[in-house]
CSV table of C-alpha atoms (C1' of nucleotides) in Angstrom, one decimal:
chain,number,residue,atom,x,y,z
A,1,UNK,CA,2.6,23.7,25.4
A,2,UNK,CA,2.9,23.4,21.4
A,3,UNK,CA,1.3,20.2,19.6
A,4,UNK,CA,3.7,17.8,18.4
A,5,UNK,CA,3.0,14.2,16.3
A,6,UNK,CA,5.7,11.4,17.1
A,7,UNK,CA,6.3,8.7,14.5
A,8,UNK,CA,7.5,5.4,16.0
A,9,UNK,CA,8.5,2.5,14.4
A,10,UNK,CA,10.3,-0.9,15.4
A,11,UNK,CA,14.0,-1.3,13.7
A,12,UNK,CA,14.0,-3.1,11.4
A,13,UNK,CA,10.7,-5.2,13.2
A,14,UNK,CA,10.5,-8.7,11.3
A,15,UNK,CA,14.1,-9.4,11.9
A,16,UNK,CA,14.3,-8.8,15.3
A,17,UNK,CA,11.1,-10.7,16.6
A,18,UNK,CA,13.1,-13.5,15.1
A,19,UNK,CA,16.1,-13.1,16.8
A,20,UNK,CA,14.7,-12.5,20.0
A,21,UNK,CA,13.1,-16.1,20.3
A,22,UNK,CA,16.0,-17.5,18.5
A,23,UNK,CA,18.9,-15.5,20.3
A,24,UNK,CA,21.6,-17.5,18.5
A,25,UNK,CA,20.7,-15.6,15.9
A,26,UNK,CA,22.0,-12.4,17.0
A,27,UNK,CA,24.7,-10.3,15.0
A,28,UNK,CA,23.6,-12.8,12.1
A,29,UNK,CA,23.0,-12.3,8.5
A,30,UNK,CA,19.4,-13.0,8.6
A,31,UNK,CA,16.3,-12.7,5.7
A,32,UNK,CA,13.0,-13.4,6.4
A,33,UNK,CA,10.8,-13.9,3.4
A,34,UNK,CA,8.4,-16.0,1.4
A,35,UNK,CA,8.6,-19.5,3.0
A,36,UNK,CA,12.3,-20.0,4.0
A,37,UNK,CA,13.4,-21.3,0.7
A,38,UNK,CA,15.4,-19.3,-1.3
A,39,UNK,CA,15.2,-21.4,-3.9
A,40,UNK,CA,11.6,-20.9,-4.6
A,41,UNK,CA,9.4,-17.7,-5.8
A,42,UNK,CA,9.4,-15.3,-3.5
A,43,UNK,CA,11.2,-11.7,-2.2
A,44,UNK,CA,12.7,-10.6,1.0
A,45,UNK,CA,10.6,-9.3,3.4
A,46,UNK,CA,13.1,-7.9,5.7
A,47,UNK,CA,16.4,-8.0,6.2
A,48,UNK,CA,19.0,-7.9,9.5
A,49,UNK,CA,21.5,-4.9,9.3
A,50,UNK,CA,24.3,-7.8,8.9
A,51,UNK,CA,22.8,-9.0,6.2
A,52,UNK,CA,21.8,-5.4,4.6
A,53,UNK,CA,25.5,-5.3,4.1
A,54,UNK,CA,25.9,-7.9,1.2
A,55,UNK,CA,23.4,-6.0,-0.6
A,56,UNK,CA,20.4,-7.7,0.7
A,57,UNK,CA,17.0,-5.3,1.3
A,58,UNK,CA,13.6,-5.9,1.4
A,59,UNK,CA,11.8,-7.2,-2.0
A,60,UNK,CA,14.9,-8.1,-3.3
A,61,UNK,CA,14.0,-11.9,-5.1
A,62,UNK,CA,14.9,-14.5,-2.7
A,63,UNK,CA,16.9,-16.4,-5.4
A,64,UNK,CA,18.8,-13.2,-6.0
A,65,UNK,CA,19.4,-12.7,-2.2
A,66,UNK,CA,20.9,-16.0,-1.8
A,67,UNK,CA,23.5,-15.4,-4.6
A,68,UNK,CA,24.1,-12.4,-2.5
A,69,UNK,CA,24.8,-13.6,0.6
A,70,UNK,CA,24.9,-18.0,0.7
A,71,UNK,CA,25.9,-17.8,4.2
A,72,UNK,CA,22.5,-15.3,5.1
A,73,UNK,CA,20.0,-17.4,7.6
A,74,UNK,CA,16.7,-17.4,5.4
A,75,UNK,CA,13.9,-17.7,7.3
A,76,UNK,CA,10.2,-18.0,6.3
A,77,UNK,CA,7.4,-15.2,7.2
A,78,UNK,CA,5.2,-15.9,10.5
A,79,UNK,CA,2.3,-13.8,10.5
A,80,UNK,CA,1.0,-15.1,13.4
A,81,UNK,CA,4.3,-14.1,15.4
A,82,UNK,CA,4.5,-10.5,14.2
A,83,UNK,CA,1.2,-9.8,15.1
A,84,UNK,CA,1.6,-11.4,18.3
A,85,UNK,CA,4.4,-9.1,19.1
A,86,UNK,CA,2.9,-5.7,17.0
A,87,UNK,CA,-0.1,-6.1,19.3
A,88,UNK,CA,2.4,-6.1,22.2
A,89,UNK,CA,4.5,-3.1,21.7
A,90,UNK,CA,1.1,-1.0,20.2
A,91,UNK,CA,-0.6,-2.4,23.8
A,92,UNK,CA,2.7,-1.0,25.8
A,93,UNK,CA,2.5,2.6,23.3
A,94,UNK,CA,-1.3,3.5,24.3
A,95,UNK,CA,-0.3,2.8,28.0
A,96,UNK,CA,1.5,6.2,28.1
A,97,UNK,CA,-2.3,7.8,27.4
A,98,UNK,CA,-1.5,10.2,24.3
A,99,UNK,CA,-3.8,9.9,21.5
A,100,UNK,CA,-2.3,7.0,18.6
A,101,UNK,CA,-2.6,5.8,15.7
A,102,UNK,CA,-1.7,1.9,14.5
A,103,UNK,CA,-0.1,2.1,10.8
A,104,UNK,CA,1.4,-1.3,10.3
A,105,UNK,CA,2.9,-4.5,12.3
A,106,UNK,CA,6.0,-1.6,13.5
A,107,UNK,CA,4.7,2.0,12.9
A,108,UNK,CA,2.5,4.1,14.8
A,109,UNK,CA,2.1,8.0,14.6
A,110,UNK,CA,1.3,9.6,18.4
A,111,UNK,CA,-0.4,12.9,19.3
A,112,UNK,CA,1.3,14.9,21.9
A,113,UNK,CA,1.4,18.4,23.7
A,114,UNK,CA,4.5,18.9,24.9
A,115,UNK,CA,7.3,21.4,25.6
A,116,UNK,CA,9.8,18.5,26.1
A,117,UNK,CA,8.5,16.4,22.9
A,118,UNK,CA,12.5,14.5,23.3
A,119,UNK,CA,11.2,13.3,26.8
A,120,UNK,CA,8.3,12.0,25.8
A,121,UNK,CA,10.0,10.3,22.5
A,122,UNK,CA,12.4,8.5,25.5
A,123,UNK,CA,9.4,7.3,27.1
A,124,UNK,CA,8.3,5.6,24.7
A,125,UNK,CA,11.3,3.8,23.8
A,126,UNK,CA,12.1,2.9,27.2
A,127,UNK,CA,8.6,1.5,27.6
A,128,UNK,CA,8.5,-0.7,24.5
A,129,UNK,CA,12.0,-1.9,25.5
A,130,UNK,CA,10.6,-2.8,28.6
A,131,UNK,CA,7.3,-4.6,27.3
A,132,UNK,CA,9.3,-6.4,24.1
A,133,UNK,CA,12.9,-6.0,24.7
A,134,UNK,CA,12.6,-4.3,21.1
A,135,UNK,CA,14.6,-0.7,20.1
A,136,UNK,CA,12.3,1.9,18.3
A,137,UNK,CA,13.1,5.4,16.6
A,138,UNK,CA,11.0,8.2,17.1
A,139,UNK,CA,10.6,10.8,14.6
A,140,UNK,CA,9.1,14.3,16.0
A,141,UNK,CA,7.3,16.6,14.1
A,142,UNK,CA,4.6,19.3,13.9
A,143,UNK,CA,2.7,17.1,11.6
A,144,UNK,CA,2.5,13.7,10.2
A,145,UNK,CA,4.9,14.2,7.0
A,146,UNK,CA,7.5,16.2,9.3
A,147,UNK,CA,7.4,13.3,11.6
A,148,UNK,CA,7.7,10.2,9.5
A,149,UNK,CA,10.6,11.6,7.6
A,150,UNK,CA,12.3,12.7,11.2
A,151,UNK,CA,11.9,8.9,11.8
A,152,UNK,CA,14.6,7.8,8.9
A,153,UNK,CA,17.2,10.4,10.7
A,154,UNK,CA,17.6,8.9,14.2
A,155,UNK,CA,17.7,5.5,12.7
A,156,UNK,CA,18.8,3.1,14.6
A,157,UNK,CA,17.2,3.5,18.2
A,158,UNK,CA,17.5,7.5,18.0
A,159,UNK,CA,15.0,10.5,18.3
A,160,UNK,CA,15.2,13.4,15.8
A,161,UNK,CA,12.7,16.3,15.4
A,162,UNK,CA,12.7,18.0,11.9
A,163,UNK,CA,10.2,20.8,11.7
A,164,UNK,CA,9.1,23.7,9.2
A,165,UNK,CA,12.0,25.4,11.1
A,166,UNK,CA,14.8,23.0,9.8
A,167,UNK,CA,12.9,21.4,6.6
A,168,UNK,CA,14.7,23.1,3.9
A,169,UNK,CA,18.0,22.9,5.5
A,170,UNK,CA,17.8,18.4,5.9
A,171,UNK,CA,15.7,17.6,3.1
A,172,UNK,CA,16.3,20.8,0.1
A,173,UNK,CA,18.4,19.2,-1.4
A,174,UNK,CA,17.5,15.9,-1.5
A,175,UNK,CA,15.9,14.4,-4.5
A,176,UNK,CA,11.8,13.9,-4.6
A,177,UNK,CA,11.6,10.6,-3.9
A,178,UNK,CA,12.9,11.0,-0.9
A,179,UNK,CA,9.2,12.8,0.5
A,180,UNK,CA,6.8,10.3,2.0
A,181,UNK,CA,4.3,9.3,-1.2
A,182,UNK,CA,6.6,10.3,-4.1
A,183,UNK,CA,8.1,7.2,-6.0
A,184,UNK,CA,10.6,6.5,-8.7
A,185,UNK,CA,7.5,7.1,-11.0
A,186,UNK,CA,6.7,10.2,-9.9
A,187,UNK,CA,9.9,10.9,-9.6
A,188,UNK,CA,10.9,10.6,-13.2
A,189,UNK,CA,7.9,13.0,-14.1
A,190,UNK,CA,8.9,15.5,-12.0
A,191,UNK,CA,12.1,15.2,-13.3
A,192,UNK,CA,10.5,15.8,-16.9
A,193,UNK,CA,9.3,19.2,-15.6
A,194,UNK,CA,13.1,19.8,-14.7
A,195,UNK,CA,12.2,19.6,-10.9
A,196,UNK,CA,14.6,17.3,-9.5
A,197,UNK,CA,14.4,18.0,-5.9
A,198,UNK,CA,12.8,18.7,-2.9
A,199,UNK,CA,13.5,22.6,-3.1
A,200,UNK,CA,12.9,23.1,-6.8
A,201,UNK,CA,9.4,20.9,-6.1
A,202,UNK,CA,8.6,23.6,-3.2
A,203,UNK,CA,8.9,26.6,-5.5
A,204,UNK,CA,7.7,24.8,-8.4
A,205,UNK,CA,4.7,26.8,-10.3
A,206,UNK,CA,1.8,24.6,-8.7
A,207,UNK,CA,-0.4,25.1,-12.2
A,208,UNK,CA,2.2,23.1,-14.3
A,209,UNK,CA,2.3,20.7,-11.5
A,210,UNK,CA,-1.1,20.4,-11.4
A,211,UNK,CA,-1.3,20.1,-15.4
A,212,UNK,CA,0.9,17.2,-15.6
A,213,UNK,CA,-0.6,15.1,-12.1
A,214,UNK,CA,-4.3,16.4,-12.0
A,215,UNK,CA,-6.0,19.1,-9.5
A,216,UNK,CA,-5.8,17.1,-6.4
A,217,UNK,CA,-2.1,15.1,-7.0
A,218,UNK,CA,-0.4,18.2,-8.0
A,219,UNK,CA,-1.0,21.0,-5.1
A,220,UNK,CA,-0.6,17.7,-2.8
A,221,UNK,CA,3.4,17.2,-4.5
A,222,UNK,CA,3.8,21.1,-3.8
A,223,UNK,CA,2.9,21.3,-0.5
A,224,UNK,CA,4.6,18.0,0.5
A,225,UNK,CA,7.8,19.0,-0.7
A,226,UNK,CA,7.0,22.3,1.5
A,227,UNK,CA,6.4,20.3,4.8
A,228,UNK,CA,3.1,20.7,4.3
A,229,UNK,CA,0.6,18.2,5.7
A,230,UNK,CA,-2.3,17.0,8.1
A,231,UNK,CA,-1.4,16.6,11.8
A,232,UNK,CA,-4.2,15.1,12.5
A,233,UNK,CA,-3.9,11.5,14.6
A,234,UNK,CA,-6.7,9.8,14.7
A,235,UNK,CA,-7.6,7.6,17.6
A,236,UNK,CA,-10.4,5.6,16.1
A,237,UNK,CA,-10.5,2.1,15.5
A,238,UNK,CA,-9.4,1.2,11.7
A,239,UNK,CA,-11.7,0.1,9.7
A,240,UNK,CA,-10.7,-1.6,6.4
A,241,UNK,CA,-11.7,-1.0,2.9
A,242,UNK,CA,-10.9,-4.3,1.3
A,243,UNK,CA,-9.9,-8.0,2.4
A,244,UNK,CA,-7.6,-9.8,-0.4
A,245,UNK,CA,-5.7,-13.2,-0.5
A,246,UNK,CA,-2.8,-13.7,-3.5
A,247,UNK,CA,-1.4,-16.7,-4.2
A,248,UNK,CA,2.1,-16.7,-6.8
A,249,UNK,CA,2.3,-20.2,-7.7
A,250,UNK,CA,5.6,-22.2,-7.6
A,251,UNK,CA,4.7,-23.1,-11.3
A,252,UNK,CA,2.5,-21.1,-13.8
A,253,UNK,CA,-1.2,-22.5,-13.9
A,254,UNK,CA,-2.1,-23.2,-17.4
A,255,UNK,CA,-5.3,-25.0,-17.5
A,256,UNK,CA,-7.8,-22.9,-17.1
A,257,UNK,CA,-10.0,-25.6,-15.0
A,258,UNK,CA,-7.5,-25.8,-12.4
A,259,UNK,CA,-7.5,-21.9,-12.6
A,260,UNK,CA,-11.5,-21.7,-11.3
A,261,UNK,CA,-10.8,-24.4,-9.0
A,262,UNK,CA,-7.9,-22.1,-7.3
A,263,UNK,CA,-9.7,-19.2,-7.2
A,264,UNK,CA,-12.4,-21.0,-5.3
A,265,UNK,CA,-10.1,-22.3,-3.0
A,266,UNK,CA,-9.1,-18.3,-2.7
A,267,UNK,CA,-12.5,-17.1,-2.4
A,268,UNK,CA,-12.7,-19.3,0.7
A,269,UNK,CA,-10.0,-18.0,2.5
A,270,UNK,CA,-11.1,-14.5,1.6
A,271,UNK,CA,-15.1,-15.8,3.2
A,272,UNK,CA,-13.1,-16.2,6.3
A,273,UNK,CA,-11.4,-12.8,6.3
A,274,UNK,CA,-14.9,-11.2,5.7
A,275,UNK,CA,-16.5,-13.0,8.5
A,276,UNK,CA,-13.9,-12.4,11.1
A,277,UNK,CA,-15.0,-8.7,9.8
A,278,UNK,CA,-18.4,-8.6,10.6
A,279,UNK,CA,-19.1,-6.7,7.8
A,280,UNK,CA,-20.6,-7.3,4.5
A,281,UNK,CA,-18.5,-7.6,1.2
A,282,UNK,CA,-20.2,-4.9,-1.6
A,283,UNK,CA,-17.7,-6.2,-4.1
A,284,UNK,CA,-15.4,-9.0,-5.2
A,285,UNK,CA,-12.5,-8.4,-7.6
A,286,UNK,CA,-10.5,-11.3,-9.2
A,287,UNK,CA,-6.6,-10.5,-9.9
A,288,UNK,CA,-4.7,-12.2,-12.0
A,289,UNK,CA,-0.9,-12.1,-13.3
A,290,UNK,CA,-0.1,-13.6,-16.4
A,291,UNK,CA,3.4,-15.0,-17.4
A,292,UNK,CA,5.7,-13.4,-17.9
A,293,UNK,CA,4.8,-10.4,-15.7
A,294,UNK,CA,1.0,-8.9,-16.7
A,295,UNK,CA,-1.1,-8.3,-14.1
A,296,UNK,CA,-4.7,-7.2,-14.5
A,297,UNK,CA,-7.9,-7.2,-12.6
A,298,UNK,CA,-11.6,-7.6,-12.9
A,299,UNK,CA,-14.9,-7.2,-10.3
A,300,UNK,CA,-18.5,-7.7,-10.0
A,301,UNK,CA,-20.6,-6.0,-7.4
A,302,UNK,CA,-22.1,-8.4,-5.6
A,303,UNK,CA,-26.4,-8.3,-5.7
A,304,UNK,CA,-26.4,-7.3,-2.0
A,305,UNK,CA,-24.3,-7.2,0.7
A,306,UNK,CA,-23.1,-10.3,1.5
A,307,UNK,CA,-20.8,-12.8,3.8
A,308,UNK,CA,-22.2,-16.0,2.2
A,309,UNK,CA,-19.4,-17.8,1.1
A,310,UNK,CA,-21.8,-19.1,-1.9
A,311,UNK,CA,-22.3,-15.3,-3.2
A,312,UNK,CA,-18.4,-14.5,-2.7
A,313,UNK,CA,-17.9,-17.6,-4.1
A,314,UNK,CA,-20.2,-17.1,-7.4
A,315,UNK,CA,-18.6,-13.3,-7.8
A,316,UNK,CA,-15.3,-14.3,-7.8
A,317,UNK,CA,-16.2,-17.0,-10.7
A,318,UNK,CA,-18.4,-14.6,-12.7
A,319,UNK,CA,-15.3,-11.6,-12.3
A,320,UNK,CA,-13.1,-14.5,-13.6
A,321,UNK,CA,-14.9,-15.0,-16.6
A,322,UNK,CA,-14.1,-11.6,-17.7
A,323,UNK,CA,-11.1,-12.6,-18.4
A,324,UNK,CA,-10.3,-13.8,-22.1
A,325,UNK,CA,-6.8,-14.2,-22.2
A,326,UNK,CA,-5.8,-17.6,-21.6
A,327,UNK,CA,-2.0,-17.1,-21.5
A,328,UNK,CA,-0.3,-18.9,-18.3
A,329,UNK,CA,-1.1,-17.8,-15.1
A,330,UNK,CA,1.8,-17.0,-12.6
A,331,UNK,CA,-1.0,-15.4,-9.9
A,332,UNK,CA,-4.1,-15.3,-8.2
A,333,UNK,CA,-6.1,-13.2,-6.3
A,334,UNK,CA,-9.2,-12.3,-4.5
A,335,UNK,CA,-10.3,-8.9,-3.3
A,336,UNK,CA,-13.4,-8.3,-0.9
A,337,UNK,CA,-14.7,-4.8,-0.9
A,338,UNK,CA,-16.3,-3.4,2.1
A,339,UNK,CA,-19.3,-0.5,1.6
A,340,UNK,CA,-17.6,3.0,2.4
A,341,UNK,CA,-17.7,4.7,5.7
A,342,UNK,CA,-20.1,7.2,6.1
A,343,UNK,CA,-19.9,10.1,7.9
B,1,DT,C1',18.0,-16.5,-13.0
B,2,DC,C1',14.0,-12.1,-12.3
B,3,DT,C1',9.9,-9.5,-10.0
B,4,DG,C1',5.5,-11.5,-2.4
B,5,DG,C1',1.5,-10.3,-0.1
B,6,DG,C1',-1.6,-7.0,1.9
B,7,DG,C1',-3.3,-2.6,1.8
B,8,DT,C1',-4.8,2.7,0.3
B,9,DC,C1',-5.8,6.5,-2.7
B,10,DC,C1',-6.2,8.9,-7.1
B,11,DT,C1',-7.1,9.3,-12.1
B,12,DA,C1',-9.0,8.5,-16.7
B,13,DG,C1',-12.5,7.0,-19.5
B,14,DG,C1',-17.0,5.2,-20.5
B,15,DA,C1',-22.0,4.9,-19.3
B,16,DC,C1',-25.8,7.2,-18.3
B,17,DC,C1',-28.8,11.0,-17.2
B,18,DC,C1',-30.8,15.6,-17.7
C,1,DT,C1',-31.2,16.1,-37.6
C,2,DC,C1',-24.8,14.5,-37.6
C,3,DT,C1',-25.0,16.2,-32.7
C,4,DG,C1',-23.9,20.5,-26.3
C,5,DG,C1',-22.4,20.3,-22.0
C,6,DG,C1',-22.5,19.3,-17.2
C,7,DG,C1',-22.7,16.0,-13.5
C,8,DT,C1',-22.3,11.5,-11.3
C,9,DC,C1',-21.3,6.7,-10.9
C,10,DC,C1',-18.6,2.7,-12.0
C,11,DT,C1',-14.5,0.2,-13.5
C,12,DA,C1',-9.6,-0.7,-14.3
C,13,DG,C1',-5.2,0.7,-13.8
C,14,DG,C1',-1.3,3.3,-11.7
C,15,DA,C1',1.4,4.5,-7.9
C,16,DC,C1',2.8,4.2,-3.4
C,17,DC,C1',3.5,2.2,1.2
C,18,DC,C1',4.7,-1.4,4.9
DNA sequence: TCTGGGGTCCTAGGACCC
DNA sequence: TCTGGGGTCCTAGGACCC
């Protein structure tokens, strides 16, 4: 028996909960995002495999999809529906009894010792198809990394398994950004240290890494690009660090009065969260994005724990007055920080 | 005709203490 | 007297991911 991790995640999740309880939608161009109106503020949050083929992806500007693609079928974002559904197919995923791990609405990592890890991968499909009517590709690895990028191979509705085995031979070549946690950003450094991809960042000199991206960021680069990383899947419930609400508005905000008043209207919303929690805010942090693009951010500890809607209330006004810059405001948010876990 | 919303983790720099 | 060095905590920002 060897220990494998699974990574399982819907295709292409948002679009197909909408088509399946709108069915004429099928083999549709069809973007979900913001609230339906393409015309308005907003980006895509997914979008159908038709409509992926006018050039349409996820955080593309809605305005910009619909130049794309006029004849797409934009459609606005239901929460409440994909968690509805998420809940579903995570519910169907721990009935199989192996060890998992929730990431998002469509993703889930899955602990399993197995000789036949490919059987077990077809299980799983076959029983979220059966619980949701919803395709999933399972990536199979020896650890978490291996896994999640095994995921983007058997795409659509496939399995793959990439392992320390095959690693160099699928991914050597490819450029950095296409690890798990490595970005255009980090990309472009890298790049700057002549490392360009995956293979050159594997038998890179981990001092000069670690020069350039600190002592913990730059062994981490190395041994990612090495297929390097935890296996660990951790069954425990989640437990979440911070509770925010944003709000972009439809037109910038320039008087500042109206400005507190939306932030209190935030701070509400962001009371509710923390209630639901059950667990005391530490910290509120006020966000704020000025026209034409600046965003920056500012907190105040709260005196003592709190879920008064008063004290997250008065710290999101006091972290709002450290603010100075009156310029238009295009966004708002609110932050609630839980205390950390101890051990 | 720009650039959502909800998260996590890491780093750098200043404050503060000994 | 013109200034050390280490450690820790806090804050803001950066980067990434779904």
């Amino acid at each position: 028996m060897t220990a494998w991790v699974l990574h399982v995640d819907l295709d292409q999740f948002i679009a197909a909960v909408e088509v399946l309880r709108r069915p004429e939608l099928r083999g549709l161009p069809v973007v979900v995002g913001g609230d339906g109106d393409p015309a308005k503020r907003g980006v895509v949050a997914t979008a159908s495999y038709e409509a992926r083929a006018f050039g349409v992806h996820s955080g593309l500007p809605l305005r910009t999809a619909v130049r794309r693609c006029p004849d797409c079928v934009f459609l606005p974002a239901d929460r409440t529906a994909y968690e509805a559904v998420s809940e579903e197919v995570m519910t169907a995923l721990r009935s199989l009894g192996a060890v998992t791990e929730v990431m998002g609405w469509d993703e889930a990592f899955v602990a399993v010792d197995s000789d036949d890890p490919e059987s077990f991968a077809r299980q799983i499909q076959q029983r979220i198809k059966i619980a949701t009517q919803l395709d999933c590709t399972v990536g199979i690895g020896e650890n978490r990394l291996q896994a999640k990028l095994a995921t983007g191979f058997g795409k659509p509705a496939g399995i793959y398994r990439l392992t320390s085995q095959s690693w160099f031979d699928v991914l050597g070549g490819q450029p950095t950004s296409a690890l798990w946690g490595i970005g255009a950003k980090t990309a472009g450094k890298l790049a700057e240290l002549g490392i360009m991809t995956v293979s050159q960042l594997a038998t890179a000199d981990v001092r000069a890494v670690a020069a350039r991206f600190g002592p913990t960021t730059g062994p981490w680069l190395v041994l990612t690009a090495r297929g390097i990383a935890s296996d660990e899947v951790s069954g425990e419930p989640y437990l979440p660090r911070s509770r925010s609400r944003e709000v972009t508005f439809q037109q910038d905000v320039t008087d500042w009065n109206q400005v507190r008043a939306e932030v209190l209207e935030i701070a509400g919303r962001v009371t509710a969260d923390v209630l639901a929690e059950q667990r005391p805010a530490v910290r509120i942090v006020v966000k704020v994005r000025y026209r034409p693009f600046f965003t920056s951010t500012h907190g105040v500890p709260l005196d003592q724990p709190s879920s008064e809607r008063s004290a997250i209330e008065r710290a999101a006004l006091a972290a709002l007055e450290k603010f100075t810059d009156r310029r238009p405001v295009r966004l708002l948010g609110v932050r609630a920080e839980f205390a950390g876990n101890e051990a």
